[in-house]
PDB file of C-alpha atoms and ligand atoms in Angstrom:
ATOM      1  CA  MET A1222      28.257  84.558-151.277  1.00  0.00           C
ATOM      2  CA  PHE A1223      25.023  86.478-151.109  1.00  0.00           C
ATOM      3  CA  HIS A1224      24.886  89.872-152.752  1.00  0.00           C
ATOM      4  CA  LYS A1225      22.592  92.837-152.242  1.00  0.00           C
ATOM      5  CA  PRO A1226      22.583  95.783-154.593  1.00  0.00           C
ATOM      6  CA  GLU A1227      25.090  98.366-153.416  1.00  0.00           C
ATOM      7  CA  MET A1228      26.126 101.636-154.964  1.00  0.00           C
ATOM      8  CA  MET A1229      29.557 101.067-156.475  1.00  0.00           C
ATOM      9  CA  ASP A1230      32.369 102.989-154.788  1.00  0.00           C
ATOM     10  CA  ALA A1231      30.086 104.108-151.937  1.00  0.00           C
ATOM     11  CA  LEU A1232      32.298 102.320-149.452  1.00  0.00           C
ATOM     12  CA  ALA A1233      32.817 104.931-146.751  1.00  0.00           C
ATOM     13  CA  ASP A1234      31.171 104.695-143.335  1.00  0.00           C
ATOM     14  CA  TYR A1235      28.818 107.523-142.446  1.00  0.00           C
ATOM     15  CA  GLY A1236      31.209 109.196-140.015  1.00  0.00           C
ATOM     16  CA  PRO A1237      33.959 110.334-142.404  1.00  0.00           C
ATOM     17  CA  ALA A1238      31.714 110.545-145.496  1.00  0.00           C
ATOM     18  CA  ARG A1239      31.594 113.741-147.608  1.00  0.00           C
ATOM     19  CA  TYR A1240      28.747 112.485-149.813  1.00  0.00           C
ATOM     20  CA  VAL A1241      25.742 110.636-148.408  1.00  0.00           C
ATOM     21  CA  ILE A1242      23.581 108.885-150.999  1.00  0.00           C
ATOM     22  CA  PHE A1243      20.157 107.628-149.974  1.00  0.00           C
ATOM     23  CA  GLY A1244      17.120 106.289-151.798  1.00  0.00           C
ATOM     24  CA  VAL A1245      13.497 107.258-151.202  1.00  0.00           C
ATOM     25  CA  PRO A1246      11.334 104.614-152.899  1.00  0.00           C
ATOM     26  CA  TYR A1247       8.106 106.636-152.970  1.00  0.00           C
ATOM     27  CA  ASP A1248       5.866 107.362-155.975  1.00  0.00           C
ATOM     28  CA  GLY A1249       2.440 107.775-154.332  1.00  0.00           C
ATOM     29  CA  THR A1250       1.388 111.033-156.065  1.00  0.00           C
ATOM     30  CA  SER A1251       2.760 110.197-159.522  1.00  0.00           C
ATOM     31  CA  SER A1252       0.125 111.386-161.954  1.00  0.00           C
ATOM     32  CA  TYR A1253       0.591 109.383-165.161  1.00  0.00           C
ATOM     33  CA  ARG A1254       2.384 106.157-164.272  1.00  0.00           C
ATOM     34  CA  GLN A1255       4.072 105.043-161.080  1.00  0.00           C
ATOM     35  CA  GLY A1256       7.254 103.032-160.703  1.00  0.00           C
ATOM     36  CA  SER A1257       9.916 105.495-159.560  1.00  0.00           C
ATOM     37  CA  ARG A1258       9.951 103.597-156.247  1.00  0.00           C
ATOM     38  CA  TRP A1259      12.123 101.033-158.021  1.00  0.00           C
ATOM     39  CA  ALA A1260      14.710 103.570-159.202  1.00  0.00           C
ATOM     40  CA  PRO A1261      17.131 103.668-156.219  1.00  0.00           C
ATOM     41  CA  ASP A1262      17.877  99.951-156.405  1.00  0.00           C
ATOM     42  CA  ALA A1263      17.928  99.998-160.217  1.00  0.00           C
ATOM     43  CA  MET A1264      20.581 102.726-160.022  1.00  0.00           C
ATOM     44  CA  ARG A1265      22.613 100.727-157.525  1.00  0.00           C
ATOM     45  CA  GLN A1266      22.541  97.769-159.899  1.00  0.00           C
ATOM     46  CA  ALA A1267      23.454  99.960-162.877  1.00  0.00           C
ATOM     47  CA  SER A1268      26.420 101.391-160.979  1.00  0.00           C
ATOM     48  CA  ALA A1269      28.234  98.050-161.227  1.00  0.00           C
ATOM     49  CA  ASN A1270      28.755  98.809-164.921  1.00  0.00           C
ATOM     50  CA  PHE A1271      31.119 101.725-164.404  1.00  0.00           C
ATOM     51  CA  GLU A1272      34.856 101.993-163.894  1.00  0.00           C
ATOM     52  CA  THR A1273      36.012 103.631-160.678  1.00  0.00           C
ATOM     53  CA  TYR A1274      38.192 106.109-162.596  1.00  0.00           C
ATOM     54  CA  ASN A1275      36.859 109.317-164.163  1.00  0.00           C
ATOM     55  CA  ALA A1276      39.452 110.487-166.683  1.00  0.00           C
ATOM     56  CA  TYR A1277      37.862 113.890-167.400  1.00  0.00           C
ATOM     57  CA  PHE A1278      38.335 114.992-163.779  1.00  0.00           C
ATOM     58  CA  ASP A1279      41.242 112.644-163.008  1.00  0.00           C
ATOM     59  CA  ILE A1280      39.208 111.357-160.069  1.00  0.00           C
ATOM     60  CA  ASP A1281      39.112 107.806-158.754  1.00  0.00           C
ATOM     61  CA  TYR A1282      35.807 107.283-156.984  1.00  0.00           C
ATOM     62  CA  GLY A1283      37.523 104.748-154.769  1.00  0.00           C
ATOM     63  CA  ASP A1284      39.500 107.630-153.211  1.00  0.00           C
ATOM     64  CA  LEU A1285      36.366 109.625-152.334  1.00  0.00           C
ATOM     65  CA  LEU A1286      34.361 109.388-149.126  1.00  0.00           C
ATOM     66  CA  ILE A1287      30.958 108.285-150.402  1.00  0.00           C
ATOM     67  CA  HIS A1288      28.409 106.601-148.148  1.00  0.00           C
ATOM     68  CA  ASP A1289      25.258 104.786-149.258  1.00  0.00           C
ATOM     69  CA  ALA A1290      22.761 105.046-146.387  1.00  0.00           C
ATOM     70  CA  GLY A1291      20.266 102.699-148.070  1.00  0.00           C
ATOM     71  CA  ASN A1292      16.591 103.399-148.637  1.00  0.00           C
ATOM     72  CA  LEU A1293      14.311 105.475-146.436  1.00  0.00           C
ATOM     73  CA  GLU A1294      11.222 103.846-144.951  1.00  0.00           C
ATOM     74  CA  THR A1295       8.201 105.344-146.698  1.00  0.00           C
ATOM     75  CA  TYR A1296       4.499 105.694-145.895  1.00  0.00           C
ATOM     76  CA  VAL A1297       1.278 105.596-147.869  1.00  0.00           C
ATOM     77  CA  THR A1298       0.709 109.337-147.681  1.00  0.00           C
ATOM     78  CA  VAL A1299       3.031 111.903-149.148  1.00  0.00           C
ATOM     79  CA  ASN A1300       2.863 114.099-146.033  1.00  0.00           C
ATOM     80  CA  GLU A1301       4.074 111.311-143.717  1.00  0.00           C
ATOM     81  CA  THR A1302       6.796 110.373-146.192  1.00  0.00           C
ATOM     82  CA  LEU A1303       7.981 113.985-146.432  1.00  0.00           C
ATOM     83  CA  GLU A1304       8.060 114.212-142.615  1.00  0.00           C
ATOM     84  CA  GLU A1305      10.137 111.042-142.382  1.00  0.00           C
ATOM     85  CA  LEU A1306      12.453 112.384-145.089  1.00  0.00           C
ATOM     86  CA  THR A1307      12.869 115.688-143.203  1.00  0.00           C
ATOM     87  CA  LEU A1308      13.947 113.771-140.101  1.00  0.00           C
ATOM     88  CA  ALA A1309      16.430 111.764-142.174  1.00  0.00           C
ATOM     89  CA  VAL A1310      18.000 114.497-144.279  1.00  0.00           C
ATOM     90  CA  GLU A1311      18.403 117.275-141.696  1.00  0.00           C
ATOM     91  CA  PRO A1312      21.067 115.425-139.648  1.00  0.00           C
ATOM     92  CA  ILE A1313      23.022 114.648-142.837  1.00  0.00           C
ATOM     93  CA  VAL A1314      23.180 118.351-143.714  1.00  0.00           C
ATOM     94  CA  ALA A1315      23.800 119.363-140.090  1.00  0.00           C
ATOM     95  CA  ASP A1316      26.790 117.003-140.066  1.00  0.00           C
ATOM     96  CA  GLY A1317      28.304 118.966-142.958  1.00  0.00           C
ATOM     97  CA  LYS A1318      27.779 116.282-145.584  1.00  0.00           C
ATOM     98  CA  LEU A1319      26.409 116.702-149.075  1.00  0.00           C
ATOM     99  CA  PRO A1320      23.081 114.847-149.384  1.00  0.00           C
ATOM    100  CA  ILE A1321      22.311 113.055-152.657  1.00  0.00           C
ATOM    101  CA  MET A1322      18.740 111.828-152.843  1.00  0.00           C
ATOM    102  CA  LEU A1323      17.658 109.148-155.308  1.00  0.00           C
ATOM    103  CA  GLY A1324      13.894 109.280-155.881  1.00  0.00           C
ATOM    104  CA  GLY A1325      11.243 108.322-156.085  1.00  0.00           C
ATOM    105  CA  GLU A1326       9.116 111.148-157.326  1.00  0.00           C
ATOM    106  CA  HIS A1327       9.817 114.869-157.480  1.00  0.00           C
ATOM    107  CA  SER A1328       7.778 115.823-154.382  1.00  0.00           C
ATOM    108  CA  LEU A1329      10.678 114.392-152.343  1.00  0.00           C
ATOM    109  CA  THR A1330      12.936 117.284-153.342  1.00  0.00           C
ATOM    110  CA  LEU A1331      11.237 119.844-151.078  1.00  0.00           C
ATOM    111  CA  PRO A1332      12.445 118.568-147.657  1.00  0.00           C
ATOM    112  CA  CYS A1333      15.969 118.179-149.048  1.00  0.00           C
ATOM    113  CA  VAL A1334      16.074 121.791-150.307  1.00  0.00           C
ATOM    114  CA  LYS A1335      14.623 123.013-147.019  1.00  0.00           C
ATOM    115  CA  ALA A1336      17.260 121.158-145.003  1.00  0.00           C
ATOM    116  CA  CYS A1337      20.079 122.545-147.170  1.00  0.00           C
ATOM    117  CA  ALA A1338      18.692 126.092-146.926  1.00  0.00           C
ATOM    118  CA  LYS A1339      18.341 125.799-143.151  1.00  0.00           C
ATOM    119  CA  TYR A1340      22.037 125.120-142.607  1.00  0.00           C
ATOM    120  CA  ALA A1341      23.510 127.120-145.499  1.00  0.00           C
ATOM    121  CA  GLY A1342      23.938 130.331-143.496  1.00  0.00           C
ATOM    122  CA  GLU A1343      22.974 132.394-146.555  1.00  0.00           C
ATOM    123  CA  ASP A1344      20.403 132.533-149.334  1.00  0.00           C
ATOM    124  CA  ILE A1345      20.647 129.557-151.634  1.00  0.00           C
ATOM    125  CA  GLY A1346      19.588 129.199-155.249  1.00  0.00           C
ATOM    126  CA  PHE A1347      17.558 126.354-156.703  1.00  0.00           C
ATOM    127  CA  VAL A1348      18.194 125.027-160.195  1.00  0.00           C
ATOM    128  CA  VAL A1349      15.890 122.350-161.548  1.00  0.00           C
ATOM    129  CA  LEU A1350      16.115 120.416-164.796  1.00  0.00           C
ATOM    130  CA  ASP A1351      12.591 119.365-165.732  1.00  0.00           C
ATOM    131  CA  ALA A1352      10.254 118.982-168.708  1.00  0.00           C
ATOM    132  CA  HIS A1353       7.477 120.337-166.494  1.00  0.00           C
ATOM    133  CA  PHE A1354       6.952 123.579-164.599  1.00  0.00           C
ATOM    134  CA  ASP A1355       5.663 121.829-161.442  1.00  0.00           C
ATOM    135  CA  LEU A1356       4.209 125.222-160.529  1.00  0.00           C
ATOM    136  CA  ARG A1357       0.698 124.164-159.518  1.00  0.00           C
ATOM    137  CA  GLU A1358      -0.481 125.102-156.033  1.00  0.00           C
ATOM    138  CA  GLU A1359      -2.019 121.626-155.774  1.00  0.00           C
ATOM    139  CA  TYR A1360      -2.733 118.702-158.076  1.00  0.00           C
ATOM    140  CA  SER A1361      -5.770 116.416-157.729  1.00  0.00           C
ATOM    141  CA  GLY A1362      -6.322 117.920-154.290  1.00  0.00           C
ATOM    142  CA  VAL A1363      -2.796 117.065-153.103  1.00  0.00           C
ATOM    143  CA  LYS A1364      -0.694 120.090-152.108  1.00  0.00           C
ATOM    144  CA  TYR A1365       2.636 118.272-151.972  1.00  0.00           C
ATOM    145  CA  SER A1366       2.149 116.377-155.233  1.00  0.00           C
ATOM    146  CA  HIS A1367       5.131 115.792-157.520  1.00  0.00           C
ATOM    147  CA  ALA A1368       3.465 118.231-159.952  1.00  0.00           C
ATOM    148  CA  CYS A1369       3.784 121.115-157.452  1.00  0.00           C
ATOM    149  CA  VAL A1370       7.336 120.920-156.152  1.00  0.00           C
ATOM    150  CA  SER A1371       8.728 124.053-157.839  1.00  0.00           C
ATOM    151  CA  ARG A1372       5.800 126.156-156.612  1.00  0.00           C
ATOM    152  CA  HIS A1373       6.522 125.165-153.024  1.00  0.00           C
ATOM    153  CA  VAL A1374      10.279 125.602-153.317  1.00  0.00           C
ATOM    154  CA  ILE A1375       9.680 129.160-154.543  1.00  0.00           C
ATOM    155  CA  SER A1376       7.072 130.026-151.895  1.00  0.00           C
ATOM    156  CA  GLU A1377       8.643 128.191-148.943  1.00  0.00           C
ATOM    157  CA  VAL A1378      12.407 128.239-149.537  1.00  0.00           C
ATOM    158  CA  THR A1379      13.924 130.555-152.149  1.00  0.00           C
ATOM    159  CA  GLU A1380      12.946 132.848-154.998  1.00  0.00           C
ATOM    160  CA  ARG A1381      16.395 132.429-156.525  1.00  0.00           C
ATOM    161  CA  TYR A1382      14.983 129.853-158.899  1.00  0.00           C
ATOM    162  CA  VAL A1383      15.697 128.690-162.460  1.00  0.00           C
ATOM    163  CA  SER A1384      14.150 125.848-164.450  1.00  0.00           C
ATOM    164  CA  ILE A1385      15.942 124.368-167.495  1.00  0.00           C
ATOM    165  CA  GLY A1386      14.383 122.061-170.088  1.00  0.00           C
ATOM    166  CA  VAL A1387      10.739 122.964-169.508  1.00  0.00           C
ATOM    167  CA  ARG A1388       8.348 122.268-172.389  1.00  0.00           C
ATOM    168  CA  SER A1389       5.063 121.042-170.883  1.00  0.00           C
ATOM    169  CA  GLY A1390       2.305 122.573-168.783  1.00  0.00           C
ATOM    170  CA  PRO A1391      -1.264 123.865-169.017  1.00  0.00           C
ATOM    171  CA  ARG A1392      -1.822 127.413-170.280  1.00  0.00           C
ATOM    172  CA  GLU A1393      -2.263 128.652-166.689  1.00  0.00           C
ATOM    173  CA  GLU A1394       1.217 127.469-165.677  1.00  0.00           C
ATOM    174  CA  TRP A1395       2.902 129.240-168.605  1.00  0.00           C
ATOM    175  CA  ALA A1396       0.911 132.389-167.736  1.00  0.00           C
ATOM    176  CA  PHE A1397       1.808 132.053-164.049  1.00  0.00           C
ATOM    177  CA  ALA A1398       5.506 131.729-164.865  1.00  0.00           C
ATOM    178  CA  LYS A1399       5.410 134.830-167.085  1.00  0.00           C
ATOM    179  CA  ASP A1400       3.296 136.897-164.628  1.00  0.00           C
ATOM    180  CA  LYS A1401       5.605 136.108-161.717  1.00  0.00           C
ATOM    181  CA  GLY A1402       8.760 136.645-163.739  1.00  0.00           C
ATOM    182  CA  ILE A1403       9.908 133.106-163.022  1.00  0.00           C
ATOM    183  CA  LYS A1404      13.184 132.368-164.788  1.00  0.00           C
ATOM    184  CA  TYR A1405      13.033 129.396-167.121  1.00  0.00           C
ATOM    185  CA  TYR A1406      14.662 128.050-170.254  1.00  0.00           C
ATOM    186  CA  THR A1407      12.708 125.732-172.517  1.00  0.00           C
ATOM    187  CA  SER A1408      14.524 122.902-174.266  1.00  0.00           C
ATOM    188  CA  ASP A1409      14.155 124.950-177.470  1.00  0.00           C
ATOM    189  CA  ASP A1410      15.801 127.939-175.721  1.00  0.00           C
ATOM    190  CA  VAL A1411      18.708 125.647-174.841  1.00  0.00           C
ATOM    191  CA  ARG A1412      19.061 124.530-178.455  1.00  0.00           C
ATOM    192  CA  GLU A1413      18.947 128.116-179.746  1.00  0.00           C
ATOM    193  CA  LYS A1414      21.318 129.704-177.207  1.00  0.00           C
ATOM    194  CA  GLY A1415      23.553 126.725-176.533  1.00  0.00           C
ATOM    195  CA  ILE A1416      23.818 125.172-173.108  1.00  0.00           C
ATOM    196  CA  ARG A1417      27.021 126.998-172.129  1.00  0.00           C
ATOM    197  CA  ASP A1418      25.434 130.432-172.627  1.00  0.00           C
ATOM    198  CA  VAL A1419      22.391 129.281-170.688  1.00  0.00           C
ATOM    199  CA  ILE A1420      24.585 128.136-167.804  1.00  0.00           C
ATOM    200  CA  SER A1421      26.459 131.429-167.589  1.00  0.00           C
ATOM    201  CA  GLU A1422      23.155 133.361-167.679  1.00  0.00           C
ATOM    202  CA  VAL A1423      21.824 131.142-164.896  1.00  0.00           C
ATOM    203  CA  THR A1424      24.794 131.667-162.602  1.00  0.00           C
ATOM    204  CA  ASP A1425      24.725 135.444-163.222  1.00  0.00           C
ATOM    205  CA  TYR A1426      20.989 135.565-162.548  1.00  0.00           C
ATOM    206  CA  LEU A1427      21.153 133.578-159.298  1.00  0.00           C
ATOM    207  CA  GLY A1428      24.050 135.607-157.922  1.00  0.00           C
ATOM    208  CA  CYS A1429      24.693 133.240-155.033  1.00  0.00           C
ATOM    209  CA  SER A1430      27.515 130.895-154.152  1.00  0.00           C
ATOM    210  CA  LYS A1431      25.387 127.974-152.934  1.00  0.00           C
ATOM    211  CA  ILE A1432      22.701 126.163-154.861  1.00  0.00           C
ATOM    212  CA  TYR A1433      20.589 123.046-154.676  1.00  0.00           C
ATOM    213  CA  LEU A1434      20.462 121.122-157.954  1.00  0.00           C
ATOM    214  CA  SER A1435      17.503 118.886-158.786  1.00  0.00           C
ATOM    215  CA  LEU A1436      17.438 116.608-161.833  1.00  0.00           C
ATOM    216  CA  ASP A1437      13.974 115.443-162.858  1.00  0.00           C
ATOM    217  CA  MET A1438      15.058 112.875-165.442  1.00  0.00           C
ATOM    218  CA  ASP A1439      12.186 113.812-167.767  1.00  0.00           C
ATOM    219  CA  ALA A1440      14.186 116.959-168.588  1.00  0.00           C
ATOM    220  CA  LEU A1441      16.045 114.574-170.883  1.00  0.00           C
ATOM    221  CA  ASP A1442      14.527 113.571-174.183  1.00  0.00           C
ATOM    222  CA  PRO A1443      12.801 110.182-173.887  1.00  0.00           C
ATOM    223  CA  ALA A1444      15.227 108.934-176.545  1.00  0.00           C
ATOM    224  CA  TYR A1445      17.901 109.097-173.832  1.00  0.00           C
ATOM    225  CA  ALA A1446      15.667 108.268-170.876  1.00  0.00           C
ATOM    226  CA  PRO A1447      12.478 106.430-171.819  1.00  0.00           C
ATOM    227  CA  GLY A1448      11.896 104.912-168.380  1.00  0.00           C
ATOM    228  CA  LEU A1449       9.996 107.810-166.817  1.00  0.00           C
ATOM    229  CA  GLY A1450       6.733 108.526-165.027  1.00  0.00           C
ATOM    230  CA  THR A1451       5.819 111.371-167.398  1.00  0.00           C
ATOM    231  CA  PRO A1452       7.960 111.261-170.579  1.00  0.00           C
ATOM    232  CA  GLU A1453       7.883 114.341-172.811  1.00  0.00           C
ATOM    233  CA  PRO A1454       9.475 114.483-176.296  1.00  0.00           C
ATOM    234  CA  PHE A1455      11.801 117.218-177.657  1.00  0.00           C
ATOM    235  CA  GLY A1456      13.921 117.305-174.522  1.00  0.00           C
ATOM    236  CA  LEU A1457      17.514 117.922-173.520  1.00  0.00           C
ATOM    237  CA  SER A1458      20.355 115.674-174.612  1.00  0.00           C
ATOM    238  CA  ASP A1459      22.511 113.626-172.255  1.00  0.00           C
ATOM    239  CA  ILE A1460      25.490 115.884-173.039  1.00  0.00           C
ATOM    240  CA  GLU A1461      23.541 119.093-172.309  1.00  0.00           C
ATOM    241  CA  VAL A1462      22.504 117.750-168.909  1.00  0.00           C
ATOM    242  CA  ARG A1463      26.075 116.655-168.216  1.00  0.00           C
ATOM    243  CA  GLU A1464      27.251 120.214-169.011  1.00  0.00           C
ATOM    244  CA  VAL A1465      24.851 121.647-166.450  1.00  0.00           C
ATOM    245  CA  ILE A1466      25.988 119.150-163.826  1.00  0.00           C
ATOM    246  CA  HIS A1467      29.675 119.767-164.506  1.00  0.00           C
ATOM    247  CA  ALA A1468      29.158 123.538-164.256  1.00  0.00           C
ATOM    248  CA  LEU A1469      26.879 123.640-161.205  1.00  0.00           C
ATOM    249  CA  ALA A1470      28.126 120.746-159.054  1.00  0.00           C
ATOM    250  CA  PRO A1471      31.013 122.810-157.610  1.00  0.00           C
ATOM    251  CA  ARG A1472      28.579 125.249-155.977  1.00  0.00           C
ATOM    252  CA  SER A1473      25.923 122.642-155.098  1.00  0.00           C
ATOM    253  CA  ILE A1474      25.180 121.839-151.461  1.00  0.00           C
ATOM    254  CA  GLY A1475      22.560 119.216-152.290  1.00  0.00           C
ATOM    255  CA  PHE A1476      21.571 117.134-155.309  1.00  0.00           C
ATOM    256  CA  ASP A1477      18.849 114.731-156.351  1.00  0.00           C
ATOM    257  CA  ILE A1478      17.804 112.569-159.286  1.00  0.00           C
ATOM    258  CA  VAL A1479      14.090 111.812-159.421  1.00  0.00           C
ATOM    259  CA  GLU A1480      11.305 110.356-161.578  1.00  0.00           C
ATOM    260  CA  ILE A1481      13.132 107.419-163.188  1.00  0.00           C
ATOM    261  CA  ALA A1482      10.633 104.564-163.628  1.00  0.00           C
ATOM    262  CA  PRO A1483      12.824 101.590-164.507  1.00  0.00           C
ATOM    263  CA  GLU A1484      10.021  99.215-165.534  1.00  0.00           C
ATOM    264  CA  TYR A1485       9.370 101.233-168.689  1.00  0.00           C
ATOM    265  CA  ASP A1486      12.687 100.640-170.387  1.00  0.00           C
ATOM    266  CA  ASN A1487      15.559  98.200-170.631  1.00  0.00           C
ATOM    267  CA  GLY A1488      17.711  99.856-168.013  1.00  0.00           C
ATOM    268  CA  GLN A1489      19.005 102.848-169.976  1.00  0.00           C
ATOM    269  CA  SER A1490      17.361 105.549-167.814  1.00  0.00           C
ATOM    270  CA  ALA A1491      18.766 104.143-164.564  1.00  0.00           C
ATOM    271  CA  LEU A1492      22.131 103.709-166.302  1.00  0.00           C
ATOM    272  CA  LEU A1493      22.206 107.329-167.497  1.00  0.00           C
ATOM    273  CA  GLY A1494      20.924 108.610-164.149  1.00  0.00           C
ATOM    274  CA  THR A1495      23.680 106.724-162.344  1.00  0.00           C
ATOM    275  CA  LYS A1496      26.317 108.041-164.731  1.00  0.00           C
ATOM    276  CA  LEU A1497      25.083 111.608-164.180  1.00  0.00           C
ATOM    277  CA  LEU A1498      25.193 111.003-160.421  1.00  0.00           C
ATOM    278  CA  ARG A1499      28.829 109.947-160.767  1.00  0.00           C
ATOM    279  CA  GLU A1500      29.592 112.996-162.935  1.00  0.00           C
ATOM    280  CA  PHE A1501      28.078 115.200-160.225  1.00  0.00           C
ATOM    281  CA  ILE A1502      30.262 113.681-157.524  1.00  0.00           C
ATOM    282  CA  ALA A1503      33.412 113.845-159.660  1.00  0.00           C
ATOM    283  CA  ALA A1504      32.800 117.483-160.644  1.00  0.00           C
ATOM    284  CA  HIS A1505      32.159 118.445-157.018  1.00  0.00           C
ATOM    285  CA  ALA A1506      35.139 116.511-155.699  1.00  0.00           C
ATOM    286  CA  ALA A1507      37.436 118.028-158.336  1.00  0.00           C
ATOM    287  CA  SER A1508      36.382 121.508-157.233  1.00  0.00           C
ATOM    288  CA  GLU A1509      37.249 120.692-153.592  1.00  0.00           C
ATOM    289  CA  ARG A1510      40.543 119.021-154.467  1.00  0.00           C
ATOM    290  CA  GLY A1511      42.382 122.331-154.605  1.00  0.00           C
ATOM    291  CA  LEU A1512      41.033 123.581-151.281  1.00  0.00           C
TER     292      LEU A1512
HETATM  293 MN1   MN B3079       9.247 117.450-161.844  1.00  0.00          MN
HETATM  294 MN1   MN B3080       8.946 116.403-164.905  1.00  0.00          MN
END
């Protein structure tokens, strides 16, 4: 028998699926080191490690309608790739499914948030876990660089925005965030307040019932996730990130995991990313179970 990497428990056809997972193997604007193009398939391989039962939520993934659409065709330029991604993700959202994008780099988040906002029927919030502000207007002359995604989400989609885990950026970005009153929690803030207090502040601040959740894996400390394009020490723990996902998945209408670069470790970042993906789905499914 031949075998190609498949996401474990993503056995549903597209038609009945509630969750549609897809990979976007693009890392063309990555500023320090590339390699996140290999993450979607690395996560599919890592998924084979996990049991289909999640005891915390009493959820068996085998009972859920999860579809793996495969990987998007990508282009050399970021603009063409983002256009292709827009064409791919809009129908998924229009069909009432929850899109889960596996990057690739962080620039890929923007079309996914836009698609979710377009069909939400109300203002949505955006919560990003990231070591970096990503608040530049452009980076190295590229507007839609991975280093600019939060800036464009705020200016083009929603000002209901919170960043958690931030700890790196030039002086101008910190000043910009303070001047504009952008809501953010550094990883030190999280340690001082505790992640549960941060989460309840975030949900109060956003004041909306629908959010898009974006996980840039470098929000995590490199001790937990060393295989990254731009690793940054003193980050969040695996448990803190899991808390955020458990708390916010129920109100999420879209989710992504980006910036894993599997060549730079021995598989632990893809493994943790895949586990967090499964925690997201279980937390969301548990919240819909009672409906
Ligand atoms: Mn980022
Ligand atoms: Mn980052």
